[in-house]
Short mmCIF file of C-alpha atoms in Angstrom, two decimals:
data_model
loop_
_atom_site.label_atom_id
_atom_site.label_comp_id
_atom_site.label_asym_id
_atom_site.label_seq_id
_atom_site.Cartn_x
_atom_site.Cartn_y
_atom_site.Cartn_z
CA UNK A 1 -47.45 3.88 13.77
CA UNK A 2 -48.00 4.85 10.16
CA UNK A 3 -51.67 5.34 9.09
CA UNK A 4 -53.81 2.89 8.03
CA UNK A 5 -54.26 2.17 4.63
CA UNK A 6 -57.75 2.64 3.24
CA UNK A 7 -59.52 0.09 0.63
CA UNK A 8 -61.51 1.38 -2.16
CA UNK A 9 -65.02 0.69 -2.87
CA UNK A 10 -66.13 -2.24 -3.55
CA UNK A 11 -67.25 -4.00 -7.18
CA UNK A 12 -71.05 -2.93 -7.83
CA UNK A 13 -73.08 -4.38 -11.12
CA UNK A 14 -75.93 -1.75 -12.63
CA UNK A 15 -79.39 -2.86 -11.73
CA UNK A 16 -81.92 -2.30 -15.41
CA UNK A 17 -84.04 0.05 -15.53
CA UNK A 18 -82.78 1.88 -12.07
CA UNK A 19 -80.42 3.95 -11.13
CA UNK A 20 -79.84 1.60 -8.43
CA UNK A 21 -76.21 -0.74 -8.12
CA UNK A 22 -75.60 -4.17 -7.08
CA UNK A 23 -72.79 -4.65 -4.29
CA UNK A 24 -70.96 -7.34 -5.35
CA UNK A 25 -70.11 -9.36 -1.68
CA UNK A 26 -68.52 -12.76 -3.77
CA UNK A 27 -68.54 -14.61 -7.07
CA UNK A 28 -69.32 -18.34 -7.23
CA UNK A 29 -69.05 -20.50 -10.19
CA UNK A 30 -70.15 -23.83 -11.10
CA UNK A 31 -67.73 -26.20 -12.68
CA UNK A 32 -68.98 -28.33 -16.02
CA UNK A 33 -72.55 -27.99 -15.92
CA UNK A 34 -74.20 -28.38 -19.29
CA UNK A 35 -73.57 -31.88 -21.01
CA UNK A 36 -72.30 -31.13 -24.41
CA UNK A 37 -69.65 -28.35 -22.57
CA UNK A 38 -68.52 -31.41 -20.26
CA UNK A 39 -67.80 -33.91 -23.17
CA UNK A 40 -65.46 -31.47 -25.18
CA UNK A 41 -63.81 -30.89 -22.00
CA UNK A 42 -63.17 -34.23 -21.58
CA UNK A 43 -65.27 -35.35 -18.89
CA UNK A 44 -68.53 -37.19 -17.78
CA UNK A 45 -71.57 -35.46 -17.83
CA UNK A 46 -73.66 -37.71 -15.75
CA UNK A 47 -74.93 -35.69 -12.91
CA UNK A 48 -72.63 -35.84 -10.06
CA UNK A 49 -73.20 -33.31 -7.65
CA UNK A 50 -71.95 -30.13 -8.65
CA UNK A 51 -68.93 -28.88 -8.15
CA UNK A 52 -67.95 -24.88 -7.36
CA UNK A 53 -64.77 -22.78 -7.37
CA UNK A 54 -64.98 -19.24 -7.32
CA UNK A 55 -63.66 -15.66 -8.16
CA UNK A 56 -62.61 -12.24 -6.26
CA UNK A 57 -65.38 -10.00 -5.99
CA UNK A 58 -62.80 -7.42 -7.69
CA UNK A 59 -62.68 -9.63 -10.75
CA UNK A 60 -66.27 -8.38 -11.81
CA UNK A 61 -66.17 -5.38 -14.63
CA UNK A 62 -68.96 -3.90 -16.41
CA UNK A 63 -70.07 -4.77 -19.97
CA UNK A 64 -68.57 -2.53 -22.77
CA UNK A 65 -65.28 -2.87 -20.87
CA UNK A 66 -61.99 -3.17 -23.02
CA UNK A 67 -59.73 -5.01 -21.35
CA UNK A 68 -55.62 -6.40 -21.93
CA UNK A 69 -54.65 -9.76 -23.36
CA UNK A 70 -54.25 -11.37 -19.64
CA UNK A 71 -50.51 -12.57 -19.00
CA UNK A 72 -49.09 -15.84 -18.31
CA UNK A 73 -51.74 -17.16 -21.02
CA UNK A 74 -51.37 -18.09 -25.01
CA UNK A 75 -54.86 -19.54 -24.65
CA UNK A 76 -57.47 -16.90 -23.17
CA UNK A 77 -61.22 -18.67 -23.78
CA UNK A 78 -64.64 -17.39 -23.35
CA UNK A 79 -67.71 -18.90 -21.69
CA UNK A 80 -70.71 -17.58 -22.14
CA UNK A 81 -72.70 -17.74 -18.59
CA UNK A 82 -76.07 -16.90 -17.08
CA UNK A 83 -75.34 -15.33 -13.87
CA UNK A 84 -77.59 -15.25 -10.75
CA UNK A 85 -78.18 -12.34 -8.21
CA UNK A 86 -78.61 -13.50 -4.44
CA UNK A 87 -80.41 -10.97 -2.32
CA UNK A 88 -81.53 -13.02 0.74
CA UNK A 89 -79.55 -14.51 3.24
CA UNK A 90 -80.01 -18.70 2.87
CA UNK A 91 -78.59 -22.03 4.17
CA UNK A 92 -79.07 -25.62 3.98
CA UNK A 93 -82.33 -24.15 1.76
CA UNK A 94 -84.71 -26.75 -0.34
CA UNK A 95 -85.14 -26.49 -3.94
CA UNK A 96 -88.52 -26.10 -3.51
CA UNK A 97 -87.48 -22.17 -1.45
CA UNK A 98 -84.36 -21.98 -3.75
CA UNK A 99 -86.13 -19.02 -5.92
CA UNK A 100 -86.94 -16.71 -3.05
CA UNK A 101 -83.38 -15.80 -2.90
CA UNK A 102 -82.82 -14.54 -6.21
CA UNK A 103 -82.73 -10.94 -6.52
CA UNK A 104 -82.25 -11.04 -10.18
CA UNK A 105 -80.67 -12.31 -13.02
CA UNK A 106 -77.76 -10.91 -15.83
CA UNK A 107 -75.30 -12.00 -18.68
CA UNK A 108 -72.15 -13.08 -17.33
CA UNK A 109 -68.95 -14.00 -18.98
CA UNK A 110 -65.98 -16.56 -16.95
CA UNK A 111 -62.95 -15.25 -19.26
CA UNK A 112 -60.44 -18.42 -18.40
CA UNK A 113 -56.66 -18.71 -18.78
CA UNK A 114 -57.14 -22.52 -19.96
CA UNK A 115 -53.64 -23.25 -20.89
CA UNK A 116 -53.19 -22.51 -17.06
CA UNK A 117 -56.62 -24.22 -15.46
CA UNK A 118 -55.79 -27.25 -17.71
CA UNK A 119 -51.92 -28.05 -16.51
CA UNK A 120 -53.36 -27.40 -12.60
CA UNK A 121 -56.12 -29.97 -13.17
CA UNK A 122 -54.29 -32.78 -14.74
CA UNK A 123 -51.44 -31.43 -11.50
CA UNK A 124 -54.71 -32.47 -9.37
CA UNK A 125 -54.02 -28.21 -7.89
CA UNK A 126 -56.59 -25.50 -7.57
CA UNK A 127 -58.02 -23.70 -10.63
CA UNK A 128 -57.22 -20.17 -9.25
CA UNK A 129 -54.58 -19.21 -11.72
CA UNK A 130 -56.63 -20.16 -14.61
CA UNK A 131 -59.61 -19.06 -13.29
CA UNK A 132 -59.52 -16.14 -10.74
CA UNK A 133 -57.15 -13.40 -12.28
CA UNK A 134 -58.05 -8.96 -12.83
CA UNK A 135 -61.13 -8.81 -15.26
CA UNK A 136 -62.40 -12.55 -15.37
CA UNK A 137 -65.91 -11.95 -14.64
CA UNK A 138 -67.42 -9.08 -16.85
CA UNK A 139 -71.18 -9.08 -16.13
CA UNK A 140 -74.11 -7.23 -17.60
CA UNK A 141 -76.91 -5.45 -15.85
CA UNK A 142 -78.75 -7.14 -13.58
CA UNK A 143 -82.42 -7.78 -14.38
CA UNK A 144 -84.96 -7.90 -10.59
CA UNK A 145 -86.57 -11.36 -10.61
CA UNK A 146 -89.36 -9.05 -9.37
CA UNK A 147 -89.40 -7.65 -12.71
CA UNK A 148 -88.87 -10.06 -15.10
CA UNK A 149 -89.99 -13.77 -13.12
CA UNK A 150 -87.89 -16.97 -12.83
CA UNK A 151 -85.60 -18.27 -15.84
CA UNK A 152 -85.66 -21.21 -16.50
CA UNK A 153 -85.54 -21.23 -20.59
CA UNK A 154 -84.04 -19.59 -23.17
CA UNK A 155 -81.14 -18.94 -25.60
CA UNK A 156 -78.18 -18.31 -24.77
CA UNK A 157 -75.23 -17.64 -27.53
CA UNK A 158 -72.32 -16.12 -27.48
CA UNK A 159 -70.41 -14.50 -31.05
CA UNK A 160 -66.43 -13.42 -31.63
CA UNK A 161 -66.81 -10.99 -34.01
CA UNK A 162 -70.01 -11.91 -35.66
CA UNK A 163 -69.68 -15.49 -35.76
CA UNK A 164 -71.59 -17.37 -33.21
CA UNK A 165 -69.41 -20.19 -31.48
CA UNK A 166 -72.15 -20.65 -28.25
CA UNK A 167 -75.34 -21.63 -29.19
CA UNK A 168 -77.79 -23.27 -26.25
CA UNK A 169 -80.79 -23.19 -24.37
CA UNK A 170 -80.81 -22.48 -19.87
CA UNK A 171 -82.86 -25.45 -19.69
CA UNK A 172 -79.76 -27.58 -21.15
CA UNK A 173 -78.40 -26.67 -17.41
CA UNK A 174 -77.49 -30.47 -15.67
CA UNK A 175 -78.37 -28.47 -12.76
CA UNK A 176 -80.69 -25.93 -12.56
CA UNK A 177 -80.99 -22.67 -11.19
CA UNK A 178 -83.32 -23.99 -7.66
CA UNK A 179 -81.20 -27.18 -7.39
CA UNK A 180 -77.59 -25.02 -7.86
CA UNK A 181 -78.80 -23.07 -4.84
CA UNK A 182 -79.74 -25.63 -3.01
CA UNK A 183 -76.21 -27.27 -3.36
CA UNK A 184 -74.26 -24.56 -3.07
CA UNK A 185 -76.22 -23.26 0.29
CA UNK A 186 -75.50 -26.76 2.19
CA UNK A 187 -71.48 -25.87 1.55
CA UNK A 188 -71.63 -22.06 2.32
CA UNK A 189 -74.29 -19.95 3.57
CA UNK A 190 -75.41 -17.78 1.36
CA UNK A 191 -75.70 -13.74 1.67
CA UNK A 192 -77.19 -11.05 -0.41
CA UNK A 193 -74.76 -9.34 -2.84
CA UNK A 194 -72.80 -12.69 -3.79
CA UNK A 195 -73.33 -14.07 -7.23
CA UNK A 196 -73.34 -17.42 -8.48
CA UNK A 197 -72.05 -18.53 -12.47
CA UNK A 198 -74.01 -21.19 -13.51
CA UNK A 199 -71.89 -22.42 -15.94
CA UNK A 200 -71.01 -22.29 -19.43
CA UNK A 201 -72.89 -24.28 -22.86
CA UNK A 202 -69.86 -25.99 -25.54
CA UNK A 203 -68.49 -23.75 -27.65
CA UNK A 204 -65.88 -22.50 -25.71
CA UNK A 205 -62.87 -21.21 -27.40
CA UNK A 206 -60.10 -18.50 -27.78
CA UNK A 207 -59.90 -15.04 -27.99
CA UNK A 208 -56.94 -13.29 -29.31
CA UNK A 209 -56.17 -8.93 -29.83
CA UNK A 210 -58.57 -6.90 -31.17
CA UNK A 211 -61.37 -9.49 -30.76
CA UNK A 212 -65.22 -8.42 -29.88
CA UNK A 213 -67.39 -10.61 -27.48
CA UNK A 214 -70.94 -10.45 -27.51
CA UNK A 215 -73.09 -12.62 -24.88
CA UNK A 216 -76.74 -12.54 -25.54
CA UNK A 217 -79.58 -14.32 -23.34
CA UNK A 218 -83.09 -14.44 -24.23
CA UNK A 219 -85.32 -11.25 -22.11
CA UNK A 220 -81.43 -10.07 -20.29
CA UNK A 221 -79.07 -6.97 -21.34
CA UNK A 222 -76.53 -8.37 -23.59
CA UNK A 223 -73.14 -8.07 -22.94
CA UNK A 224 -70.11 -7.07 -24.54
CA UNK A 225 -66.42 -7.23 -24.32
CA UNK A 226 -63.12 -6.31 -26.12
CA UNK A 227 -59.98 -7.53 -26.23
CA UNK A 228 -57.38 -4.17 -26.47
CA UNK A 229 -55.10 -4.51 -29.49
#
């Protein structure tokens, strides 16, 4: 019997102001969850529960990471994100407890393939192809809660090259940071090192060759990305 195979190590995140690393266990994301980003996608943003797909663990990559033009794509968008850190084990948890399993918090990007998570959803398929492909979830450092308190505020923007095209505020979240917990911990219990997307403000658009991302959120580590020429 031929030898076994071994797997490398796992996806971590850098932890501010420590030398310390977040494992990365999995990566949730919330679908459509600030108003104005629903409507220019062409949906309702009444609040329905929310909805979640999600993301290999080995799709996370640092910020300052240059990274291909994906395949399969002619339409490769940006969204900027704020990202939570879950560092307690939780399920079926109240809003009211949601907090206490928050380890931290960090800039997070959900780099999409639209052309491809457009033609599965009007197909009524899974988002995967458009969604969960090699460097689709760049995230900055991760800031302890312990540190820096509960977010619950604050701008968010994202600029290509300068120009800002995302321009919001956390609180403009349908559903919050507590009540995304909550929902997400009734479906799948929740375990320290996965990390939840909250979603993405409008703005969203394309990136082409040679483009520079920069995702900034009000008290976090900015983060930035480049698309290789």
């Amino acid at each position: 019997m031929a030898d076994l195979f071994e797997l490398p190590p796992g996806p971590t995140v850098p932890i501010a102001g420590s030398k310390d690393v977040f494992p990365v266990r999995r990566v949730f994301c919330v679908g459509r969850n600030y108003a104005a980003h629903a409507r220019e996608m062409g949906k309702d943003p009444e609040r329905d529960p929310p909805f979640f797909f999600t993301k290999f663990a080995e799709t996370v990559i640092p910020s300052g990471s240059r990274i291909p033009y994906p395949s399969a794509t002619k339409n490769f968008h940006f969204e900027a994100e704020l990202v939570l850190a879950i560092g307690a084990e939780g399920q079926d948890v109240a809003v009211a407890d949601a907090t206490a399993l928050i380890f931290g918090y960090a800039v997070g990007l959900d780099m999409t393939r639209r052309d491809l998570q457009l033609e599965a959803r009007d197909k009524g398929r899974p988002w995967d192809t458009g969604k969960n492909f090699k460097n689709s979830a760049p995230i900055a450092a991760i800031h302890r809660r312990s540190d820096i308190g509960d977010i619950s505020s604050g701008r968010i923007s994202l600029a290509v090259n300068g120009s800002i095209k995302q321009d919001a505020d956390i609180e403009d979240l349908i559903w919050n940071c507590s009540e995304i917990i909550a929902h997400l911990s009734a479906l799948e219990p929740l375990h320290p090192g996965d990390l939840i997307f909250t979603g993405t403000p409008a703005g969203v658009g394309p990136v082409v060759a040679g483009d520079h991302i920069l995702v900034e959120i009000s008290g976090l580590t900015a983060l930035e990305l480049d698309i290789a020429d």
